[in-house]
Amino acid sequence: MLVDARLEHLPDSFIADINNGIEKRIEYHADLMRQWNKWMDEYVSGETIIRTIKFDVTTKQYSLKSVEERYVREKTAKDFREAVEWLTTIKGAHAAVVGDVQRGTYYVRVRAESRRPEIPLVFKALLFFMPEIEFSAEAVSPAFPLNK
C-alpha cells in the first residue's frame, strides 16, 4: 500500500530559519493502523521518511536530503518554492504489503513533525521550558476493510 501526503503549511519561523541558513528537518511517519472496537488501535506497519533542507547563503542554493528506509537521495534547488514543495510532499511511502495483513478494518495515519536541534545536556537543564517539537501535524484517512 503506497501513501501520498502533503504538508499544507509551514510556520513562518520555520521558513525564516531556512532562509537564514539553519538546517531544518521534517520526519514523516506513514502508518497502517488496524481499528478495534473496544480496544486501542493497533500499529501494523509503516515507513518513516526524513527530509532535510539547508540554505547555503553563499551559493544561494538549497541542499535537500531524503532518507527513506535504507535509501538516501540528495539534490539541490535554486528556487525556494521548488525546495519547499519537495520538503512538504511525500509520494509512494510504503505503509504496508496488503497481502500480509489480516482481515479487518484499517486506516492510514500520516504524521509530520519537526524537532528542534539537540542541545548539550549542560544547557538542557537550563532550557527545560523549551519544547523539543517545533511543530507537528497529523492526518487520518477514513476506515476501510482489507482482505474481506
GROMACS .gro file of N, CA, C and O in nm, residues 10 15-16 18-19 53 55 62 77-86:
model
   72
   10LEU      N    1   0.376   2.558   0.648
   10LEU     CA    2   0.493   2.562   0.736
   10LEU      C    3   0.488   2.690   0.817
   10LEU      O    4   0.453   2.796   0.764
   15ILE      N    5   1.023   2.883   0.813
   15ILE     CA    6   1.068   2.934   0.683
   15ILE      C    7   1.179   3.037   0.701
   15ILE      O    8   1.278   3.037   0.627
   16ALA      N    9   1.166   3.124   0.801
   16ALA     CA   10   1.269   3.224   0.828
   16ALA      C   11   1.400   3.156   0.866
   16ALA      O   12   1.507   3.199   0.820
   18ILE      N   13   1.504   2.860   0.772
   18ILE     CA   14   1.559   2.801   0.649
   18ILE      C   15   1.633   2.908   0.569
   18ILE      O   16   1.747   2.888   0.528
   19ASN      N   17   1.569   3.022   0.549
   19ASN     CA   18   1.630   3.129   0.469
   19ASN      C   19   1.750   3.194   0.537
   19ASN      O   20   1.828   3.263   0.471
   53ILE      N   21   1.649   2.011   0.485
   53ILE     CA   22   1.675   2.123   0.395
   53ILE      C   23   1.773   2.218   0.461
   53ILE      O   24   1.766   2.240   0.582
   55PHE      N   25   1.982   2.595   0.348
   55PHE     CA   26   2.010   2.700   0.250
   55PHE      C   27   2.153   2.746   0.267
   55PHE      O   28   2.197   2.781   0.377
   62TYR      N   29   1.957   2.560  -0.219
   62TYR     CA   30   1.901   2.477  -0.112
   62TYR      C   31   1.953   2.335  -0.129
   62TYR      O   32   1.937   2.276  -0.237
   77ALA      N   33   1.844   2.277  -0.515
   77ALA     CA   34   1.744   2.358  -0.584
   77ALA      C   35   1.780   2.505  -0.563
   77ALA      O   36   1.829   2.543  -0.457
   78LYS      N   37   1.756   2.585  -0.665
   78LYS     CA   38   1.780   2.729  -0.653
   78LYS      C   39   1.652   2.803  -0.617
   78LYS      O   40   1.657   2.909  -0.557
   79ASP      N   41   1.539   2.746  -0.655
   79ASP     CA   42   1.410   2.810  -0.632
   79ASP      C   43   1.353   2.769  -0.496
   79ASP      O   44   1.343   2.651  -0.465
   80PHE      N   45   1.313   2.868  -0.416
   80PHE     CA   46   1.258   2.842  -0.284
   80PHE      C   47   1.129   2.761  -0.292
   80PHE      O   48   1.109   2.668  -0.215
   81ARG      N   49   1.042   2.794  -0.385
   81ARG     CA   50   0.915   2.721  -0.397
   81ARG      C   51   0.936   2.575  -0.431
   81ARG      O   52   0.868   2.486  -0.378
   82GLU      N   53   1.030   2.548  -0.520
   82GLU     CA   54   1.062   2.410  -0.556
   82GLU      C   55   1.115   2.333  -0.434
   82GLU      O   56   1.077   2.219  -0.410
   83ALA      N   57   1.201   2.398  -0.356
   83ALA     CA   58   1.258   2.333  -0.237
   83ALA      C   59   1.150   2.304  -0.133
   83ALA      O   60   1.145   2.194  -0.076
   84VAL      N   61   1.061   2.398  -0.109
   84VAL     CA   62   0.955   2.377  -0.011
   84VAL      C   63   0.854   2.273  -0.061
   84VAL      O   64   0.805   2.191   0.017
   85GLU      N   65   0.824   2.274  -0.189
   85GLU     CA   66   0.735   2.172  -0.247
   85GLU      C   67   0.792   2.032  -0.224
   85GLU      O   68   0.722   1.940  -0.184
   86TRP      N   69   0.921   2.016  -0.247
   86TRP     CA   70   0.986   1.887  -0.225
   86TRP      C   71   0.985   1.850  -0.077
   86TRP      O   72   0.961   1.736  -0.041
   0.00000   0.00000   0.00000
